[in-house]
Tab-separated table of C-alpha atoms in Angstrom:
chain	number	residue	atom	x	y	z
A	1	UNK	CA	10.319	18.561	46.567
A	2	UNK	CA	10.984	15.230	47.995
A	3	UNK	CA	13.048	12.517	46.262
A	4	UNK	CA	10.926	10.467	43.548
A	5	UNK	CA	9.605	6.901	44.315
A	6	UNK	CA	10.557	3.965	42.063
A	7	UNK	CA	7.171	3.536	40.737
A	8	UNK	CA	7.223	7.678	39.621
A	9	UNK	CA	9.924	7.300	37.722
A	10	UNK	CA	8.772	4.376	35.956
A	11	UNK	CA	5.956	6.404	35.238
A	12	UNK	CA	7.850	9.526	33.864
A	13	UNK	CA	10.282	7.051	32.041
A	14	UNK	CA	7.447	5.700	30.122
A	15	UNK	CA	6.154	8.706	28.826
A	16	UNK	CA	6.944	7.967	24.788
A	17	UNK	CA	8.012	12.226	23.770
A	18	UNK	CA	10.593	11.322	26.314
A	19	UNK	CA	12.078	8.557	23.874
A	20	UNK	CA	12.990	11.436	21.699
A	21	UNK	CA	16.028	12.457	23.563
A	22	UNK	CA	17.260	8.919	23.660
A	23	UNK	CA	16.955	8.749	19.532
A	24	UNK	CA	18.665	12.667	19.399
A	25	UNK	CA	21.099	11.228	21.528
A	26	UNK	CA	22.011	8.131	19.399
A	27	UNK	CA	21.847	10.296	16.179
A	28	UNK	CA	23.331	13.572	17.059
A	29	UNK	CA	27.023	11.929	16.617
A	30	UNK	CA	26.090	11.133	12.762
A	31	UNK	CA	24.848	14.254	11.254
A	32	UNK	CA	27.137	16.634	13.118
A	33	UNK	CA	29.909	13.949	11.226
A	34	UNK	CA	28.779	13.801	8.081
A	35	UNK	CA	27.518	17.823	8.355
A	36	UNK	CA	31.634	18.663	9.111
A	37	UNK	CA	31.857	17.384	6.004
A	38	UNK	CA	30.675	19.837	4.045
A	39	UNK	CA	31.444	23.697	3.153
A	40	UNK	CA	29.801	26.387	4.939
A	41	UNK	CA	28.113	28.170	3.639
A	42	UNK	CA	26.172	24.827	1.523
A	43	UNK	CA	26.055	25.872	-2.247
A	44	UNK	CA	23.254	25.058	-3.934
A	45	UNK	CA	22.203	25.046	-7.146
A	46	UNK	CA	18.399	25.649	-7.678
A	47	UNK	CA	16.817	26.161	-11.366
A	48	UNK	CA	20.592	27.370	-12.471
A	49	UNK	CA	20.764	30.126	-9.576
A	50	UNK	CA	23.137	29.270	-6.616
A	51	UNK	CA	21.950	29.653	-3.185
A	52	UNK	CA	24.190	29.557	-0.254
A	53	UNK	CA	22.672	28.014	2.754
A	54	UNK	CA	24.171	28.497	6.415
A	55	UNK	CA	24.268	25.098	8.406
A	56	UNK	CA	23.372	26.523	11.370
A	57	UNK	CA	20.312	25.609	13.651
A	58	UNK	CA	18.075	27.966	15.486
A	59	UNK	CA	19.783	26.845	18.705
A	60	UNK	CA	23.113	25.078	20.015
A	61	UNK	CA	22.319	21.136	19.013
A	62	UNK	CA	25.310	20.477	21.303
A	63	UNK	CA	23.229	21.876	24.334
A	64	UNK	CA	20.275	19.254	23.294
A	65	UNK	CA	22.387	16.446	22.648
A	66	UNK	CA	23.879	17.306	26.633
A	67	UNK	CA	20.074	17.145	27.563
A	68	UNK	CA	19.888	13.856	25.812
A	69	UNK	CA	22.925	12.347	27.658
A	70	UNK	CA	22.022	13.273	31.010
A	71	UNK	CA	18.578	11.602	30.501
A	72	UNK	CA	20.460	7.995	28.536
A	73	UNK	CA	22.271	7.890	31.757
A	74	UNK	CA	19.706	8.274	34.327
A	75	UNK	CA	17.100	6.182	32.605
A	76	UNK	CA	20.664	3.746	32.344
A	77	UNK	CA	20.569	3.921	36.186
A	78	UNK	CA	16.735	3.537	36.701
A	79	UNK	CA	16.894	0.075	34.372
A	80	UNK	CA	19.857	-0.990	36.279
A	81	UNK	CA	18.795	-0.385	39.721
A	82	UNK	CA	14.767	-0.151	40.032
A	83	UNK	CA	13.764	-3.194	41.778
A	84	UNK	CA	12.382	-5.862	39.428
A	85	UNK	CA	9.248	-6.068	41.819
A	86	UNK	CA	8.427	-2.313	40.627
A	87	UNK	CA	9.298	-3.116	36.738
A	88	UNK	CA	7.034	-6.131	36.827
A	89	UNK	CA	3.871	-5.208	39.317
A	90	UNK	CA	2.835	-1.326	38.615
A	91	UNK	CA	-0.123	-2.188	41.115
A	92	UNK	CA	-1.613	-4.918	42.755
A	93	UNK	CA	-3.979	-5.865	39.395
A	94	UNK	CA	-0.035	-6.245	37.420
A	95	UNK	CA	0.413	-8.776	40.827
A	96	UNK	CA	-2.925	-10.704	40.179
A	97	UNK	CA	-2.564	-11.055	36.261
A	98	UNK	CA	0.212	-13.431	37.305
A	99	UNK	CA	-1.892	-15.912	39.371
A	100	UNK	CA	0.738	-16.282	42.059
A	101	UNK	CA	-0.202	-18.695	44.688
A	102	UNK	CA	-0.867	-16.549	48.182
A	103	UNK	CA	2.627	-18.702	49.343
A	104	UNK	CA	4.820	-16.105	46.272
A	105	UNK	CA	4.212	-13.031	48.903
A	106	UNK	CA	6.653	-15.205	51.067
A	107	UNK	CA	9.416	-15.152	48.854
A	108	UNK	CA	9.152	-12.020	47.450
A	109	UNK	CA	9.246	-10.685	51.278
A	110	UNK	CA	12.011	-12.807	51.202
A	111	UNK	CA	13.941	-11.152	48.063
A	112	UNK	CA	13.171	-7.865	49.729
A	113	UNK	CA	14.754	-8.270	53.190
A	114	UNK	CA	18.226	-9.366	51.708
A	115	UNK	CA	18.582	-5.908	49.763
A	116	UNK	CA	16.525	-3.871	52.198
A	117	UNK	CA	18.120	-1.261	54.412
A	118	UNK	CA	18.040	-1.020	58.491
A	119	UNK	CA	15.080	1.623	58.087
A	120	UNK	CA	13.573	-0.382	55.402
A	121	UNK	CA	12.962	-3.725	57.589
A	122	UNK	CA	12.144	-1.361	60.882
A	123	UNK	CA	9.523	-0.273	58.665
A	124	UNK	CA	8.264	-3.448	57.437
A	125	UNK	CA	8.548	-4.926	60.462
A	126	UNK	CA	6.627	-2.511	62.348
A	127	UNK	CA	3.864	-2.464	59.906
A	128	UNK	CA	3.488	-5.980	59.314
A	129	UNK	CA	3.372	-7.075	63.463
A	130	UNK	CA	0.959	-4.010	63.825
A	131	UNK	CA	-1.341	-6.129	61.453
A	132	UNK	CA	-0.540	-9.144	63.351
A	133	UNK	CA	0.940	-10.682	60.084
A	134	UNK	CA	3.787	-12.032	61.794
A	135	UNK	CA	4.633	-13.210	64.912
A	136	UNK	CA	7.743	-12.550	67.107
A	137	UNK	CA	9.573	-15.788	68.195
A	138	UNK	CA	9.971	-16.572	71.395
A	139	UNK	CA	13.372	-17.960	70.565
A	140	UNK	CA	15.916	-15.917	68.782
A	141	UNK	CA	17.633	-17.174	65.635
A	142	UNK	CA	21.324	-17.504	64.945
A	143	UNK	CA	20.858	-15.731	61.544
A	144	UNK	CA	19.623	-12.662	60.153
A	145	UNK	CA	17.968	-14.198	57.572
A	146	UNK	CA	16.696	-17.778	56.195
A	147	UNK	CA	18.852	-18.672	53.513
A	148	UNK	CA	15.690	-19.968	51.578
A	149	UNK	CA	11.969	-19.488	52.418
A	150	UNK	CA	10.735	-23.128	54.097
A	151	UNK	CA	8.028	-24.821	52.018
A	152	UNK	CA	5.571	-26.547	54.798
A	153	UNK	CA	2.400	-28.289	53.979
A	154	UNK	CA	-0.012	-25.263	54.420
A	155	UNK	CA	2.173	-22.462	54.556
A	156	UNK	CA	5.583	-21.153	52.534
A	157	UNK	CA	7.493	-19.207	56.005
A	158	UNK	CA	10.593	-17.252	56.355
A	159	UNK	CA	12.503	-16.129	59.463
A	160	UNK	CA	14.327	-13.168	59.794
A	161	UNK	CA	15.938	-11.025	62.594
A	162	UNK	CA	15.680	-7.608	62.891
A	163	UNK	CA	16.981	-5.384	66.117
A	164	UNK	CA	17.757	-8.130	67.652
A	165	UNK	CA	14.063	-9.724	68.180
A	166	UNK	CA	13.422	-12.463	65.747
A	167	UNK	CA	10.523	-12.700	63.606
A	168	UNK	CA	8.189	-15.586	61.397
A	169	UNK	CA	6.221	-14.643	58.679
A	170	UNK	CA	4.357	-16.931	56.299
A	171	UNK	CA	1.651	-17.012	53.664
A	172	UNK	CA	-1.141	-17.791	53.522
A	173	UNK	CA	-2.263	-16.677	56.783
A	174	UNK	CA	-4.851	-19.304	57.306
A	175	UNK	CA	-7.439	-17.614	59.445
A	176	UNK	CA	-7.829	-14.308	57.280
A	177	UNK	CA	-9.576	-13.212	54.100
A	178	UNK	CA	-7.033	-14.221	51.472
A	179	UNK	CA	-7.018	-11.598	48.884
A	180	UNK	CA	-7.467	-8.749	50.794
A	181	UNK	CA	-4.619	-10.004	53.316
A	182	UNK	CA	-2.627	-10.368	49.992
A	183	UNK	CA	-3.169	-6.921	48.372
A	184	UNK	CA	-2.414	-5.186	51.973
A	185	UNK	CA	0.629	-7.443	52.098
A	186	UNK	CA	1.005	-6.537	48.763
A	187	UNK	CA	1.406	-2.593	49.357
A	188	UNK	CA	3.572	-3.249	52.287
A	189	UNK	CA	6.298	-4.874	49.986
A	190	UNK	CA	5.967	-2.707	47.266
A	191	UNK	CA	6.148	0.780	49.364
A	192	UNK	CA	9.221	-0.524	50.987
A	193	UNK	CA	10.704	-1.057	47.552
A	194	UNK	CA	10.023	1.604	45.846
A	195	UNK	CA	11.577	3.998	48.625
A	196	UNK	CA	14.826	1.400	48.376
A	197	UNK	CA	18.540	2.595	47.193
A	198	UNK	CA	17.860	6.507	47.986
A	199	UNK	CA	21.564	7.168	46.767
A	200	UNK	CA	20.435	5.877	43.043
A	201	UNK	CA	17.057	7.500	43.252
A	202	UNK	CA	18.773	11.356	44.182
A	203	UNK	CA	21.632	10.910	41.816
A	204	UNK	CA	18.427	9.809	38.811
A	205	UNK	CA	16.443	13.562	40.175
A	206	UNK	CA	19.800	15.111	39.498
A	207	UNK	CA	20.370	14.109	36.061
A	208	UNK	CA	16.706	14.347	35.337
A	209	UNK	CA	16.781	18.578	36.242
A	210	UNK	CA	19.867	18.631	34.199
A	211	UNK	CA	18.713	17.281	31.525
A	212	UNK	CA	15.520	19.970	31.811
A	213	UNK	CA	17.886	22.609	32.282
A	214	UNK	CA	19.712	21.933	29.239
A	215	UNK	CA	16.170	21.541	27.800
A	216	UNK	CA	15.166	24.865	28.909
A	217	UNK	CA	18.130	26.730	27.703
A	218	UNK	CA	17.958	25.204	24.014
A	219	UNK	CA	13.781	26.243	23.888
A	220	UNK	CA	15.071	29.270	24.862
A	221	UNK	CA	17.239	30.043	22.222
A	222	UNK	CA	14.841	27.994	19.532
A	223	UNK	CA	11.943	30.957	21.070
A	224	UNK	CA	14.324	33.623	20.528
A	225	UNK	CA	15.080	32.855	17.170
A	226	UNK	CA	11.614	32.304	15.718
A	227	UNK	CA	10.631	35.237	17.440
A	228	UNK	CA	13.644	37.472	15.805
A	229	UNK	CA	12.701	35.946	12.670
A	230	UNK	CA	9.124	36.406	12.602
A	231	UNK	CA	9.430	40.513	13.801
A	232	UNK	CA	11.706	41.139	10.979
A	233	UNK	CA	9.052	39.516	8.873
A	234	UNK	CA	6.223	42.064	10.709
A	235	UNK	CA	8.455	44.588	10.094
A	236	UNK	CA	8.972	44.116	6.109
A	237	UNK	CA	5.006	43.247	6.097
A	238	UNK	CA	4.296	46.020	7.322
A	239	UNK	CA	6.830	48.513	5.683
């Protein structure tokens, strides 16, 4: 099982039962307080007859709330770290609801080469000249980078170096199809962001099968007690 892309987690993240172990997590804290409080066994009075209830749960709470924490903190890590392109286009239709002009792809290339790794712009690079949108320069830059993407009259361009060979790339490329040139363009950028910051993305899968584990463990014991309970229930049934 490989390490999950951005856009996979954003997925899972969304996924509302999943909310539950944030609000378990928040109010876990409160009721164990206030349940501290009070004797155990609970008397209580019902109709004149006193009943004493155990405050115990089918299963260890503190094993659920651990579940809950280790998913807070990774989906803590996934808002921090996920690349804002990924929260804000999903797929290239999120990317067209915003009307960008063709020239946005520019500096959004842009955004992505200053946090982009050595693999990461190989990559790009490689895919991008393969599709002959961009063109090597025949004169290398003293920079790795353009400090801001140059606005000309038909195009918005940026310059970057990468391996030593410098590089041009601008939209819109005036002698292709526009949109379709913009949705490939499109993918390019937004698979090389979503495999970005590896480190974050392993240490998220981590905390994520914790959290399941934990999970596991307390269904576990949750199945094992309704199951106890309902065969001594069979068993006075049926005696």
């Amino acid at each position: 099982m490989g390490i999950k892309r951005w856009e996979e987690y954003q997925k899972f993240f969304q996924l509302i039962i999943l909310r539950y172990l944030v609000v378990w997590f928040s109010i876990v804290p409160v009721i164990a307080g206030l349940v501290s409080q009070l004797p155990d066994p609970l008397p209580v009075n019902i109709l004149g007859n006193i009943h004493n209830i155990e405050l115990t749960l089918p299963f260890h709470w503190q094993l659920l709330w651990i579940s809950s924490l280790f998913f807070v903190i990774a989906l803590g890590l996934y808002t921090a770290f996920c690349p804002s392109f990924i929260h804000k286009y999903n797929n290239f239709s999120d990317y067209s609801s915003y009307k960008h002009h063709p020239r946005w792809l520019a500096r959004e290339a842009h955004s992505l080469l200053r946090i982009a790794n050595k693999e990461q712009k190989l990559k790009l690079v490689n895919r991008l000249e393969t599709k002959m949108y961009i063109r090597r320069l025949e004169k290398d830059i003293d920079f790795d980078l353009i400090e801001e993407p140059e606005v000309q009259e038909d195009q918005t361009i940026i310059k970057f170096k990468v391996e030593r060979a410098s590089y041009e790339f601008g939209m819109p490329i005036n002698d292709r199809d526009n949109e379709e040139t913009e949705k490939d363009i499109f993918y390019e950028l937004f698979g090389r962001y979503s495999e970005s910051r590896i480190s974050i993305r392993l240490i998220i899968m981590i905390l994520l099968i914790l959290s399941f584990c934990s999970f596991i463990a307390v269904l576990l014991q949750h199945i094992y007690s309704g199951g106890l309970f309902a065969y001594h229930w069979l068993l006075g049934f049926i005696s």
